[in-house]
Short mmCIF file of C-alpha atoms and ligand atoms in Angstrom, two decimals:
data_model
loop_
_atom_site.label_atom_id
_atom_site.label_comp_id
_atom_site.label_asym_id
_atom_site.label_seq_id
_atom_site.Cartn_x
_atom_site.Cartn_y
_atom_site.Cartn_z
CA MET O 13 117.00 76.85 -14.18
CA LEU O 14 120.40 76.00 -15.65
CA SER O 15 122.29 78.61 -13.64
CA HIS O 16 124.33 75.86 -11.94
CA ILE O 17 126.00 75.03 -15.27
CA LYS O 18 129.01 76.79 -16.73
CA ILE O 19 130.59 76.27 -20.11
CA VAL O 20 134.39 76.46 -20.11
CA LEU O 21 136.38 76.83 -23.34
CA VAL O 22 140.09 76.04 -23.16
CA GLU O 23 142.49 78.03 -25.37
CA THR O 24 140.07 78.60 -28.21
CA SER O 25 141.94 79.80 -31.32
CA HIS O 26 139.09 81.14 -33.47
CA PRO O 27 137.15 84.00 -31.88
CA GLY O 28 134.25 83.25 -34.27
CA ASN O 29 133.81 79.95 -32.45
CA ILE O 30 133.51 81.78 -29.12
CA GLY O 31 130.68 83.84 -30.65
CA GLY O 32 129.03 80.68 -32.00
CA VAL O 33 129.25 79.15 -28.52
CA ALA O 34 127.61 82.23 -26.94
CA ARG O 35 124.74 81.98 -29.39
CA ALA O 36 124.31 78.25 -28.81
CA MET O 37 124.26 78.82 -25.05
CA LYS O 38 121.74 81.64 -25.14
CA ASN O 39 119.39 79.62 -27.37
CA MET O 40 119.38 76.99 -24.64
CA THR O 41 119.13 79.43 -21.68
CA ILE O 42 122.66 78.79 -20.39
CA GLU O 43 124.46 82.00 -19.47
CA ASN O 44 127.76 81.31 -17.72
CA LEU O 45 130.71 81.30 -20.09
CA CYS O 46 134.34 80.96 -18.95
CA LEU O 47 137.30 81.32 -21.25
CA VAL O 48 140.69 79.88 -20.36
CA SER O 49 143.45 81.83 -22.16
CA PRO O 50 141.55 82.49 -25.41
CA LYS O 51 143.85 83.36 -28.31
CA THR O 52 141.91 86.49 -29.34
CA PHE O 53 139.19 87.98 -27.16
CA PRO O 54 137.25 90.27 -27.25
CA SER O 55 136.93 90.29 -31.01
CA ALA O 56 134.61 91.62 -33.70
CA ASP O 57 134.38 88.09 -35.13
CA ALA O 58 133.11 86.75 -31.84
CA THR O 59 130.52 89.52 -31.52
CA SER O 60 129.29 89.05 -35.06
CA ARG O 61 128.96 85.24 -34.71
CA ALA O 62 127.20 85.71 -31.35
CA SER O 63 124.48 87.55 -33.27
CA GLY O 64 122.51 89.03 -30.37
CA ALA O 65 124.03 86.86 -27.66
CA ASP O 66 126.72 89.45 -26.93
CA ASN O 67 125.55 89.74 -23.32
CA ILE O 68 126.99 86.24 -22.83
CA LEU O 69 130.30 87.47 -24.29
CA SER O 70 130.44 90.62 -22.18
CA SER O 71 129.79 88.68 -18.98
CA ALA O 72 132.28 85.92 -19.88
CA ILE O 73 134.99 85.42 -17.26
CA ILE O 74 138.56 84.95 -18.43
CA TYR O 75 140.99 82.70 -16.53
CA ASP O 76 144.66 81.86 -16.89
CA SER O 77 144.20 78.21 -16.01
CA LEU O 78 141.52 75.52 -16.18
CA GLN O 79 142.14 74.83 -12.51
CA ASP O 80 141.03 78.36 -11.61
CA ALA O 81 138.03 78.19 -13.97
CA VAL O 82 136.62 75.10 -12.27
CA ALA O 83 137.68 75.92 -8.70
CA ASP O 84 134.12 76.69 -7.54
CA CYS O 85 132.54 73.61 -9.18
CA GLN O 86 131.65 70.28 -7.61
CA VAL O 87 131.46 68.33 -10.85
CA VAL O 88 133.62 68.76 -13.95
CA LEU O 89 132.75 67.13 -17.28
CA GLY O 90 135.35 67.10 -20.05
CA ALA O 91 133.90 67.01 -23.56
CA SER O 92 136.08 64.87 -25.78
CA ALA O 93 135.71 63.33 -29.21
CA ARG O 94 138.71 61.05 -28.83
CA ASP O 95 139.23 57.64 -27.29
CA ARG O 96 141.95 57.94 -24.68
CA THR O 97 144.64 55.46 -23.84
CA ILE O 98 143.92 55.95 -20.14
CA SER O 99 140.28 55.33 -19.41
CA TRP O 100 138.04 57.87 -17.74
CA PRO O 101 134.41 57.10 -17.01
CA VAL O 102 132.50 58.14 -20.11
CA LEU O 103 128.92 59.42 -20.34
CA THR O 104 127.03 60.54 -23.42
CA ALA O 105 125.76 64.13 -23.55
CA ARG O 106 122.25 62.85 -22.79
CA GLU O 107 123.39 60.75 -19.84
CA CYS O 108 125.20 63.79 -18.42
CA ALA O 109 122.07 65.89 -18.79
CA GLU O 110 119.95 63.25 -17.10
CA LYS O 111 122.43 62.76 -14.29
CA PHE O 112 123.27 66.40 -13.59
CA VAL O 113 120.09 68.26 -14.46
CA THR O 114 117.24 65.91 -13.60
CA GLY O 115 119.18 63.58 -11.32
CA THR O 116 120.01 63.80 -7.65
CA THR O 117 123.23 65.71 -8.28
CA SER O 118 121.37 68.61 -9.89
CA ILE O 119 122.21 70.93 -7.00
CA ALA O 120 125.93 70.75 -7.64
CA LYS O 121 127.72 73.46 -9.57
CA ILE O 122 128.85 71.89 -12.83
CA ALA O 123 131.45 72.83 -15.44
CA VAL O 124 131.39 71.41 -18.94
CA VAL O 125 134.85 71.87 -20.43
CA PHE O 126 135.57 72.00 -24.16
CA GLY O 127 139.01 71.71 -25.75
CA ARG O 128 141.02 73.45 -28.44
CA GLU O 129 139.89 73.29 -32.05
CA ASN O 130 143.10 71.61 -33.24
CA SER O 131 144.04 69.36 -30.35
CA GLY O 132 141.14 69.06 -27.90
CA LEU O 133 141.83 68.63 -24.18
CA LYS O 134 145.17 67.41 -22.84
CA ASN O 135 145.36 64.50 -20.43
CA HIS O 136 146.43 66.73 -17.52
CA GLU O 137 143.24 68.75 -18.13
CA LEU O 138 141.14 65.60 -18.20
CA ASP O 139 142.71 64.73 -14.84
CA LEU O 140 140.56 67.55 -13.43
CA CYS O 141 137.39 65.96 -14.87
CA HIS O 142 135.06 63.55 -13.10
CA TYR O 143 133.67 62.22 -16.38
CA LEU O 144 134.37 62.38 -20.08
CA LEU O 145 131.39 63.61 -22.02
CA ARG O 146 130.98 62.09 -25.47
CA ILE O 147 128.58 63.16 -28.19
CA PRO O 148 127.73 59.94 -30.01
CA CYS O 149 128.38 60.29 -33.74
CA ASN O 150 130.14 58.75 -36.77
CA SER O 151 133.01 56.71 -35.28
CA GLU O 152 135.15 57.46 -38.34
CA TYR O 153 134.53 61.23 -38.20
CA SER O 154 133.81 62.09 -34.63
CA SER O 155 135.15 65.59 -34.10
CA LEU O 156 132.43 68.24 -34.17
CA ASN O 157 133.09 71.93 -34.64
CA LEU O 158 133.51 73.49 -31.20
CA ALA O 159 130.31 75.59 -31.32
CA ALA O 160 128.37 72.64 -32.75
CA ALA O 161 129.56 70.44 -29.87
CA VAL O 162 128.50 73.09 -27.32
CA GLN O 163 125.13 73.36 -29.09
CA VAL O 164 124.43 69.63 -28.76
CA VAL O 165 125.44 69.55 -25.09
CA CYS O 166 123.42 72.68 -24.20
CA TYR O 167 120.42 71.28 -26.09
CA GLU O 168 120.51 68.08 -24.05
CA LEU O 169 120.80 70.09 -20.82
CA PHE O 170 117.88 72.28 -21.90
CA VAL O 171 115.63 69.33 -22.75
CA ALA O 172 116.52 67.62 -19.47
CA SER O 173 115.61 70.80 -17.59
CA GLY O 174 112.02 70.37 -18.76
CA GLN O 175 111.78 73.83 -20.34
CA ARG O 176 110.88 72.33 -23.71
CA VAL O 177 107.88 74.11 -25.20
CA GLU O 178 105.28 71.53 -26.13
CA ASN O 179 104.32 71.97 -29.75
CA THR O 180 101.11 70.02 -29.77
CA ILE O 181 97.79 70.54 -31.48
CA GLY O 182 95.92 73.45 -29.98
CA ASP O 183 99.06 75.11 -28.63
CA LYS O 184 99.43 77.64 -31.41
CA GLY O 185 98.78 80.76 -29.37
CA ASP O 186 95.62 82.22 -27.94
CA GLU O 187 93.24 80.96 -30.62
CA SER O 188 91.17 77.93 -29.82
CA LEU O 189 90.71 75.10 -32.27
CA ALA O 190 87.66 75.30 -34.54
CA THR O 191 84.70 73.28 -33.29
CA MET O 192 82.98 70.60 -35.38
CA LYS O 193 80.04 72.97 -35.85
CA GLN O 194 82.31 75.73 -37.21
CA MET O 195 83.98 73.21 -39.51
CA GLU O 196 80.60 72.00 -40.81
CA LEU O 197 79.58 75.60 -41.61
CA PHE O 198 82.90 76.04 -43.36
CA TYR O 199 82.41 72.89 -45.48
CA GLU O 200 78.91 74.06 -46.50
CA HIS O 201 80.32 77.44 -47.44
CA PHE O 202 83.21 75.81 -49.30
CA GLN O 203 80.93 73.45 -51.22
CA GLN O 204 78.59 76.32 -52.15
CA THR O 205 81.49 78.44 -53.38
CA LEU O 206 83.00 75.60 -55.42
CA THR O 207 79.57 75.02 -57.00
CA ASP O 208 79.08 78.75 -57.68
CA ILE O 209 82.41 79.07 -59.48
CA GLY O 210 81.59 75.99 -61.55
CA PHE O 211 84.26 73.72 -60.05
CA LEU O 212 81.94 71.17 -58.42
CA HIS O 213 79.48 69.12 -60.40
CA GLU O 214 76.65 67.09 -58.85
CA ASP O 215 78.11 63.70 -59.80
CA LYS O 216 81.54 64.19 -58.23
CA SER O 217 80.80 66.63 -55.44
CA GLN O 218 80.50 64.04 -52.69
CA SER O 219 83.85 62.36 -53.27
CA ILE O 220 85.66 65.68 -53.72
CA MET O 221 84.15 67.12 -50.54
CA ARG O 222 85.16 63.98 -48.67
CA ARG O 223 88.76 64.40 -49.82
CA LEU O 224 88.75 68.08 -48.93
CA ARG O 225 87.50 67.21 -45.44
CA ARG O 226 90.37 64.79 -45.07
CA ILE O 227 92.85 67.55 -45.92
CA PHE O 228 91.39 69.90 -43.31
CA ASN O 229 91.12 67.15 -40.71
CA ARG O 230 94.85 66.64 -40.97
CA ILE O 231 95.72 70.22 -40.06
CA ALA O 232 93.59 71.15 -37.03
CA LEU O 233 92.54 74.70 -37.96
CA ASP O 234 92.04 77.30 -35.26
CA THR O 235 89.22 79.86 -35.33
CA LYS O 236 91.37 82.65 -36.72
CA GLU O 237 92.60 80.49 -39.58
CA LEU O 238 89.04 79.44 -40.29
CA ASP O 239 87.97 83.10 -40.40
CA ILE O 240 90.63 83.79 -43.03
CA LEU O 241 89.44 80.87 -45.18
CA ARG O 242 85.79 81.99 -44.83
CA GLY O 243 86.91 85.50 -45.88
CA ILE O 244 88.55 84.08 -49.01
CA LEU O 245 85.38 82.16 -49.87
CA ARG O 246 83.20 85.27 -49.43
CA PHE O 247 85.61 87.25 -51.57
CA SER O 248 85.58 84.75 -54.42
CA GLN O 249 81.76 84.48 -54.29
CA ASN O 250 81.42 88.27 -54.55
CA HIS O 251 83.80 88.36 -57.49
CA ASN O 252 81.90 85.63 -59.23
CA LYS O 253 78.60 87.50 -59.13
N1 SAH V 325 140.79 67.84 -32.97
C1 SAH V 325 140.36 67.79 -31.61
C2 SAH V 325 138.88 67.98 -31.49
C3 SAH V 325 138.55 69.42 -31.49
S1 SAH V 325 136.90 69.77 -31.51
C4 SAH V 325 140.76 66.49 -30.96
O1 SAH V 325 141.50 65.75 -31.57
O2 SAH V 325 140.37 66.23 -29.84
C5 SAH V 325 136.83 70.95 -30.20
C6 SAH V 325 136.18 70.45 -28.95
O3 SAH V 325 134.81 70.16 -29.21
C7 SAH V 325 136.73 69.18 -28.38
O4 SAH V 325 137.89 69.40 -27.61
C8 SAH V 325 135.59 68.70 -27.52
O5 SAH V 325 135.58 69.42 -26.31
C9 SAH V 325 134.39 69.11 -28.37
N2 SAH V 325 133.91 67.98 -29.19
C10 SAH V 325 133.97 67.85 -30.55
N3 SAH V 325 133.43 66.69 -30.94
C11 SAH V 325 132.98 66.07 -29.83
C12 SAH V 325 132.31 64.82 -29.56
N4 SAH V 325 131.99 63.98 -30.54
N5 SAH V 325 132.01 64.54 -28.27
C13 SAH V 325 132.33 65.37 -27.26
N6 SAH V 325 132.95 66.56 -27.45
C14 SAH V 325 133.28 66.90 -28.70
#
């Protein structure tokens, strides 16, 4: 889905950051990593920070120049935290994702280029970029850690690609939500158990049961979860005998 995107790191000094970038990319299903003259690579620090994303590291392509790294791309985005004296067209990370993943240009091969930890991208490198990509943040403290910046950009690309897993009620796996009938049987069982163990008294039982219903209504139980709760009730009734 995002195979038309490549992440390019220019002269990264800390190999740990390269590992952090690989992990961030893999989390967001982006696989193509290019390294322009990394200071130290391969490295045990990179592998350890990649933590399971070492396939991204082993397939990373190393180049001597940014020009070579982006030669096969149609669009180049330069990620930069700094305001430049010369102005390039600037897009936020989200605007880039919308334009180059969901937009009409989504067929183009795209490079997102990230600069050095200590000095970012040089102007002659930005000359190769069609747009500056900016992650909006605190204007008085705007430089993110390299891997954190890649994470934010890859996240925006991932969301724009529509792969986001919906985490809505009822989407908890294979179990279906408990029906009203099952919930009513559960409340009867619950009330009976609370009475048996001496917790509920006639006078207050209605208002307590109403509050308990409100709690369970807030959390949309599925049938498996309901079975566990019924099991607990049966267990405590047996122990109370
Ligand atoms: N000190 C450097 C910033 C280094 S951060 C400077 O003065 O430019 C390393 C890289 O992470 C940057 O080159 C840039 O590619 C990316 N980055 C960090 N913060 C960013 C932000 N707010 N927006 C876009 N990219 C950012």
